[in-house]
Amino acid sequence: EPEVTQTPSHQVTQMGQEVILRCVPISNHLYFYWYRQILGQKVEFLVSFYNNEISEKSEIFDDQFSVERPDGSNFTLKIRSTKLEDSAMYFCASSVLANYEQYFGPGTRLTVT
Amino acid sequence: EDQVTQSPEALRLQEGESSSLNCSYTVSGLRGLFWYRQDPGKGPEFLFTLYSAGEEKEKERLKATLTKKESFLHITAPKPEDSATYLCAVRDNDYKLSFGAGTTVTVRA
């Protein structure tokens, strides 16, 4: 069964460093998303991406964040200068069309020290 | 802003003891209510989508129902492997899912 994959599973970085989180969405899906979940809190929407453009973003997704689809399979989230409060699980998701269910990857645990 | 409230926060069940989880929502125009299962340290796993009041979906021991203001996830004769956090989410446009805080279900053998 096709699934969303994410790498790395765990990333430790120092405050102020740049990180890139990688995702491979399900192959026939056209819509891609990033969410995050701070330990013990709700899953929060960050951004959605379609046709090489951001289609919606939340207030969390400020200028420190960017997304890219560098090739036909990968979808990345970059945090330019990490802060302690960026520590969270980051989930990538994809859907075949906008109004269909979203399938989530296993997540990348980001720890900022 | 979309509001999703799940209750109870935690539920401890004996194996075989059926129960229901509640998800109440406030959204300007519902374009789907979703149930996910999340195991510790893992990503949400899709269970059901409901689009309109009166709709019901079933999968093994799980059944989801929808009214105009809330959704229920019924767990019938649960087994220990049904232990997980169950998340409810709503969508009011084409993109963003707004999640509730979840109900953590523990099923004892």
Short mmCIF file of N, CA and C in Angstrom, two decimals, chain B:
data_model
loop_
_atom_site.label_atom_id
_atom_site.label_comp_id
_atom_site.label_asym_id
_atom_site.label_seq_id
_atom_site.Cartn_x
_atom_site.Cartn_y
_atom_site.Cartn_z
N GLU B 1 -13.05 31.33 13.33
CA GLU B 1 -12.04 30.26 13.40
C GLU B 1 -12.71 28.93 13.76
N ASP B 2 -12.28 27.88 13.09
CA ASP B 2 -12.84 26.56 13.37
C ASP B 2 -12.52 26.12 14.78
N GLN B 3 -13.51 25.48 15.41
CA GLN B 3 -13.32 24.96 16.76
C GLN B 3 -13.69 23.49 16.76
N VAL B 4 -12.81 22.67 17.29
CA VAL B 4 -13.06 21.24 17.40
C VAL B 4 -12.76 20.82 18.83
N THR B 5 -13.76 20.26 19.50
CA THR B 5 -13.61 19.86 20.89
C THR B 5 -13.92 18.38 21.01
N GLN B 6 -13.01 17.63 21.57
CA GLN B 6 -13.19 16.19 21.73
C GLN B 6 -13.35 15.85 23.21
N SER B 7 -14.24 14.88 23.45
CA SER B 7 -14.43 14.41 24.83
C SER B 7 -14.74 12.92 24.82
N PRO B 8 -14.38 12.21 25.89
CA PRO B 8 -13.53 12.70 26.98
C PRO B 8 -12.07 12.82 26.52
N GLU B 9 -11.21 13.38 27.37
CA GLU B 9 -9.78 13.45 27.04
C GLU B 9 -9.17 12.07 27.06
N ALA B 10 -9.61 11.23 27.99
CA ALA B 10 -9.07 9.88 28.12
C ALA B 10 -10.19 8.92 28.46
N LEU B 11 -10.05 7.68 28.00
CA LEU B 11 -11.07 6.66 28.19
C LEU B 11 -10.36 5.33 28.44
N ARG B 12 -10.67 4.75 29.59
CA ARG B 12 -10.11 3.44 29.90
C ARG B 12 -11.23 2.41 29.84
N LEU B 13 -11.04 1.41 29.00
CA LEU B 13 -12.06 0.40 28.76
C LEU B 13 -11.52 -0.99 29.06
N GLN B 14 -12.42 -1.84 29.47
CA GLN B 14 -12.10 -3.26 29.57
C GLN B 14 -12.33 -3.87 28.19
N GLU B 15 -11.54 -4.84 27.83
CA GLU B 15 -11.74 -5.52 26.56
C GLU B 15 -13.19 -5.97 26.44
N GLY B 16 -13.82 -5.64 25.30
CA GLY B 16 -15.21 -6.00 25.08
C GLY B 16 -16.22 -4.96 25.54
N GLU B 17 -15.75 -3.93 26.25
CA GLU B 17 -16.65 -2.90 26.78
C GLU B 17 -16.82 -1.79 25.75
N SER B 18 -17.95 -1.73 25.09
CA SER B 18 -18.19 -0.75 24.03
C SER B 18 -18.35 0.65 24.60
N SER B 19 -18.00 1.66 23.81
CA SER B 19 -18.12 3.04 24.24
C SER B 19 -18.12 3.97 23.03
N SER B 20 -18.32 5.26 23.30
CA SER B 20 -18.35 6.26 22.23
C SER B 20 -17.49 7.46 22.59
N LEU B 21 -16.87 8.03 21.54
CA LEU B 21 -16.08 9.25 21.66
C LEU B 21 -16.85 10.35 20.95
N ASN B 22 -16.74 11.57 21.50
CA ASN B 22 -17.48 12.68 20.94
C ASN B 22 -16.56 13.72 20.33
N CYS B 23 -17.00 14.30 19.23
CA CYS B 23 -16.29 15.41 18.58
C CYS B 23 -17.34 16.47 18.25
N SER B 24 -17.29 17.59 18.93
CA SER B 24 -18.20 18.68 18.59
C SER B 24 -17.43 19.75 17.84
N TYR B 25 -18.07 20.36 16.87
CA TYR B 25 -17.34 21.28 16.01
C TYR B 25 -18.16 22.53 15.71
N THR B 26 -17.43 23.60 15.46
CA THR B 26 -18.01 24.84 14.98
C THR B 26 -17.22 25.24 13.75
N VAL B 27 -17.89 25.29 12.62
CA VAL B 27 -17.20 25.61 11.37
C VAL B 27 -18.17 26.37 10.49
N SER B 28 -17.65 27.28 9.70
CA SER B 28 -18.53 28.13 8.89
C SER B 28 -19.24 27.33 7.80
N GLY B 29 -18.56 26.41 7.21
CA GLY B 29 -19.17 25.59 6.17
C GLY B 29 -18.42 24.27 6.08
N LEU B 30 -19.00 23.22 6.64
CA LEU B 30 -18.27 21.96 6.75
C LEU B 30 -18.05 21.34 5.37
N ARG B 31 -16.78 21.05 5.09
CA ARG B 31 -16.45 20.36 3.86
C ARG B 31 -15.72 19.06 4.17
N GLY B 32 -16.13 18.46 5.25
CA GLY B 32 -15.59 17.16 5.62
C GLY B 32 -15.19 17.10 7.08
N LEU B 33 -15.56 16.00 7.74
CA LEU B 33 -15.11 15.73 9.09
C LEU B 33 -14.35 14.41 9.02
N PHE B 34 -13.17 14.40 9.61
CA PHE B 34 -12.25 13.28 9.46
C PHE B 34 -11.91 12.69 10.82
N TRP B 35 -11.82 11.38 10.86
CA TRP B 35 -11.32 10.68 12.04
C TRP B 35 -9.99 10.02 11.69
N TYR B 36 -9.05 10.21 12.60
CA TYR B 36 -7.73 9.60 12.48
C TYR B 36 -7.40 8.86 13.76
N ARG B 37 -6.55 7.88 13.64
CA ARG B 37 -5.97 7.18 14.78
C ARG B 37 -4.50 7.55 14.85
N GLN B 38 -4.00 7.84 16.05
CA GLN B 38 -2.58 8.16 16.21
C GLN B 38 -1.98 7.32 17.33
N ASP B 39 -0.98 6.54 16.99
CA ASP B 39 -0.22 5.79 17.99
C ASP B 39 0.94 6.65 18.47
N PRO B 40 1.45 6.40 19.68
CA PRO B 40 2.51 7.25 20.25
C PRO B 40 3.71 7.37 19.32
N GLY B 41 4.14 8.59 19.05
CA GLY B 41 5.32 8.84 18.22
C GLY B 41 5.13 8.60 16.75
N LYS B 42 3.88 8.41 16.32
CA LYS B 42 3.60 8.11 14.91
C LYS B 42 2.71 9.20 14.30
N GLY B 43 2.56 9.13 12.98
CA GLY B 43 1.69 10.06 12.30
C GLY B 43 0.23 9.62 12.36
N PRO B 44 -0.70 10.55 12.19
CA PRO B 44 -2.12 10.18 12.17
C PRO B 44 -2.42 9.23 11.02
N GLU B 45 -3.22 8.22 11.33
CA GLU B 45 -3.63 7.22 10.34
C GLU B 45 -5.09 7.44 10.01
N PHE B 46 -5.38 7.64 8.73
CA PHE B 46 -6.75 7.95 8.31
C PHE B 46 -7.69 6.80 8.59
N LEU B 47 -8.88 7.16 9.14
CA LEU B 47 -9.93 6.18 9.38
C LEU B 47 -11.16 6.43 8.51
N PHE B 48 -11.79 7.61 8.68
CA PHE B 48 -13.06 7.90 8.02
C PHE B 48 -13.14 9.34 7.58
N THR B 49 -13.96 9.57 6.55
CA THR B 49 -14.41 10.89 6.18
C THR B 49 -15.93 10.90 6.17
N LEU B 50 -16.52 11.93 6.76
CA LEU B 50 -17.97 12.13 6.75
C LEU B 50 -18.24 13.51 6.18
N TYR B 51 -19.25 13.61 5.32
CA TYR B 51 -19.49 14.89 4.65
C TYR B 51 -20.81 15.54 5.03
N SER B 52 -21.82 14.74 5.37
CA SER B 52 -23.12 15.35 5.61
C SER B 52 -23.81 14.68 6.78
N ALA B 53 -24.68 15.44 7.45
CA ALA B 53 -25.41 14.95 8.60
C ALA B 53 -26.20 13.70 8.25
N GLY B 54 -26.13 12.72 9.13
CA GLY B 54 -26.81 11.46 8.90
C GLY B 54 -25.91 10.39 8.29
N GLU B 55 -24.76 10.79 7.83
CA GLU B 55 -23.84 9.84 7.21
C GLU B 55 -23.19 8.96 8.27
N GLU B 56 -22.94 7.71 7.95
CA GLU B 56 -22.27 6.76 8.84
C GLU B 56 -21.24 5.98 8.04
N LYS B 57 -20.11 5.66 8.70
CA LYS B 57 -19.08 4.83 8.09
C LYS B 57 -18.63 3.80 9.12
N GLU B 58 -18.29 2.61 8.65
CA GLU B 58 -17.87 1.54 9.55
C GLU B 58 -16.59 0.90 9.06
N LYS B 59 -15.76 0.47 10.03
CA LYS B 59 -14.55 -0.26 9.71
C LYS B 59 -14.22 -1.13 10.90
N GLU B 60 -14.36 -2.40 10.73
CA GLU B 60 -14.11 -3.38 11.81
C GLU B 60 -14.93 -3.01 13.04
N ARG B 61 -14.29 -2.69 14.15
CA ARG B 61 -15.02 -2.40 15.39
C ARG B 61 -15.37 -0.92 15.55
N LEU B 62 -15.07 -0.12 14.56
CA LEU B 62 -15.28 1.32 14.62
C LEU B 62 -16.44 1.74 13.73
N LYS B 63 -17.23 2.68 14.25
CA LYS B 63 -18.31 3.26 13.45
C LYS B 63 -18.38 4.74 13.74
N ALA B 64 -18.36 5.55 12.69
CA ALA B 64 -18.41 6.99 12.84
C ALA B 64 -19.74 7.51 12.32
N THR B 65 -20.32 8.47 13.07
CA THR B 65 -21.58 9.08 12.67
C THR B 65 -21.44 10.60 12.74
N LEU B 66 -22.31 11.29 12.02
CA LEU B 66 -22.22 12.74 11.93
C LEU B 66 -23.59 13.39 12.05
N THR B 67 -23.66 14.44 12.90
CA THR B 67 -24.83 15.31 12.93
C THR B 67 -24.37 16.71 12.53
N LYS B 68 -25.27 17.68 12.63
CA LYS B 68 -24.90 19.03 12.20
C LYS B 68 -23.91 19.71 13.14
N LYS B 69 -23.78 19.18 14.37
CA LYS B 69 -22.91 19.85 15.33
C LYS B 69 -21.85 18.94 15.93
N GLU B 70 -21.98 17.63 15.72
CA GLU B 70 -21.02 16.73 16.33
C GLU B 70 -20.91 15.41 15.58
N SER B 71 -19.84 14.72 15.91
CA SER B 71 -19.62 13.39 15.36
C SER B 71 -19.29 12.45 16.51
N PHE B 72 -19.67 11.20 16.34
CA PHE B 72 -19.36 10.19 17.33
C PHE B 72 -18.54 9.08 16.68
N LEU B 73 -17.59 8.58 17.45
CA LEU B 73 -16.86 7.39 17.04
C LEU B 73 -17.19 6.30 18.05
N HIS B 74 -17.92 5.30 17.58
CA HIS B 74 -18.34 4.21 18.44
C HIS B 74 -17.34 3.07 18.30
N ILE B 75 -16.89 2.56 19.44
CA ILE B 75 -15.98 1.42 19.45
C ILE B 75 -16.75 0.24 20.06
N THR B 76 -16.97 -0.77 19.24
CA THR B 76 -17.76 -1.93 19.66
C THR B 76 -16.83 -3.08 20.04
N ALA B 77 -17.04 -3.61 21.24
CA ALA B 77 -16.25 -4.75 21.73
C ALA B 77 -14.76 -4.54 21.48
N PRO B 78 -14.17 -3.47 22.04
CA PRO B 78 -12.77 -3.16 21.73
C PRO B 78 -11.80 -4.22 22.22
N LYS B 79 -10.66 -4.25 21.52
CA LYS B 79 -9.55 -5.13 21.86
C LYS B 79 -8.36 -4.27 22.27
N PRO B 80 -7.37 -4.85 22.95
CA PRO B 80 -6.20 -4.05 23.35
C PRO B 80 -5.53 -3.32 22.18
N GLU B 81 -5.56 -3.91 20.98
CA GLU B 81 -4.93 -3.26 19.84
C GLU B 81 -5.69 -2.01 19.37
N ASP B 82 -6.86 -1.75 19.91
CA ASP B 82 -7.58 -0.51 19.61
C ASP B 82 -7.09 0.65 20.48
N SER B 83 -6.19 0.39 21.39
CA SER B 83 -5.62 1.44 22.23
C SER B 83 -4.83 2.41 21.36
N ALA B 84 -5.18 3.69 21.44
CA ALA B 84 -4.55 4.73 20.62
C ALA B 84 -5.22 6.06 20.98
N THR B 85 -4.71 7.13 20.39
CA THR B 85 -5.39 8.42 20.47
C THR B 85 -6.19 8.61 19.20
N TYR B 86 -7.45 8.95 19.33
CA TYR B 86 -8.33 9.14 18.19
C TYR B 86 -8.55 10.65 18.00
N LEU B 87 -8.22 11.10 16.80
CA LEU B 87 -8.27 12.51 16.48
C LEU B 87 -9.42 12.80 15.53
N CYS B 88 -10.08 13.90 15.78
CA CYS B 88 -11.14 14.40 14.91
C CYS B 88 -10.62 15.69 14.26
N ALA B 89 -10.94 15.88 13.00
CA ALA B 89 -10.51 17.09 12.30
C ALA B 89 -11.62 17.53 11.35
N VAL B 90 -11.71 18.85 11.13
CA VAL B 90 -12.70 19.38 10.20
C VAL B 90 -12.00 20.21 9.14
N ARG B 91 -12.65 20.30 8.00
CA ARG B 91 -12.15 21.16 6.92
C ARG B 91 -13.28 22.05 6.46
N ASP B 92 -12.97 23.35 6.33
CA ASP B 92 -14.00 24.27 5.85
C ASP B 92 -13.60 24.91 4.53
N ASN B 93 -12.49 24.51 3.98
CA ASN B 93 -12.09 24.96 2.65
C ASN B 93 -11.37 23.80 1.99
N ASP B 94 -10.65 24.07 0.95
CA ASP B 94 -10.06 22.94 0.22
C ASP B 94 -8.81 22.37 0.86
N TYR B 95 -8.25 23.05 1.83
CA TYR B 95 -6.91 22.67 2.23
C TYR B 95 -6.73 22.28 3.70
N LYS B 96 -6.86 23.21 4.58
CA LYS B 96 -6.46 23.03 5.97
C LYS B 96 -7.39 22.11 6.75
N LEU B 97 -6.79 21.18 7.52
CA LEU B 97 -7.53 20.43 8.53
C LEU B 97 -7.30 21.08 9.88
N SER B 98 -8.38 21.25 10.65
CA SER B 98 -8.30 21.76 12.03
C SER B 98 -8.60 20.60 12.96
N PHE B 99 -7.63 20.27 13.78
CA PHE B 99 -7.72 19.09 14.63
C PHE B 99 -8.20 19.43 16.03
N GLY B 100 -8.88 18.44 16.64
CA GLY B 100 -9.13 18.48 18.07
C GLY B 100 -7.93 17.92 18.82
N ALA B 101 -8.03 17.97 20.15
CA ALA B 101 -6.91 17.53 20.99
C ALA B 101 -6.84 16.01 21.11
N GLY B 102 -7.91 15.32 20.73
CA GLY B 102 -7.88 13.86 20.74
C GLY B 102 -8.45 13.24 21.99
N THR B 103 -8.85 11.98 21.86
CA THR B 103 -9.24 11.15 23.00
C THR B 103 -8.31 9.96 23.04
N THR B 104 -7.64 9.79 24.17
CA THR B 104 -6.72 8.66 24.32
C THR B 104 -7.48 7.48 24.92
N VAL B 105 -7.56 6.41 24.15
CA VAL B 105 -8.29 5.22 24.55
C VAL B 105 -7.31 4.14 24.97
N THR B 106 -7.53 3.59 26.14
CA THR B 106 -6.73 2.47 26.64
C THR B 106 -7.67 1.30 26.88
N VAL B 107 -7.39 0.18 26.23
CA VAL B 107 -8.22 -1.01 26.37
C VAL B 107 -7.42 -2.08 27.11
N ARG B 108 -7.93 -2.49 28.25
CA ARG B 108 -7.23 -3.50 29.07
C ARG B 108 -7.77 -4.88 28.77
N ALA B 109 -6.85 -5.83 28.70
CA ALA B 109 -7.25 -7.22 28.44
C ALA B 109 -7.93 -7.83 29.65
#
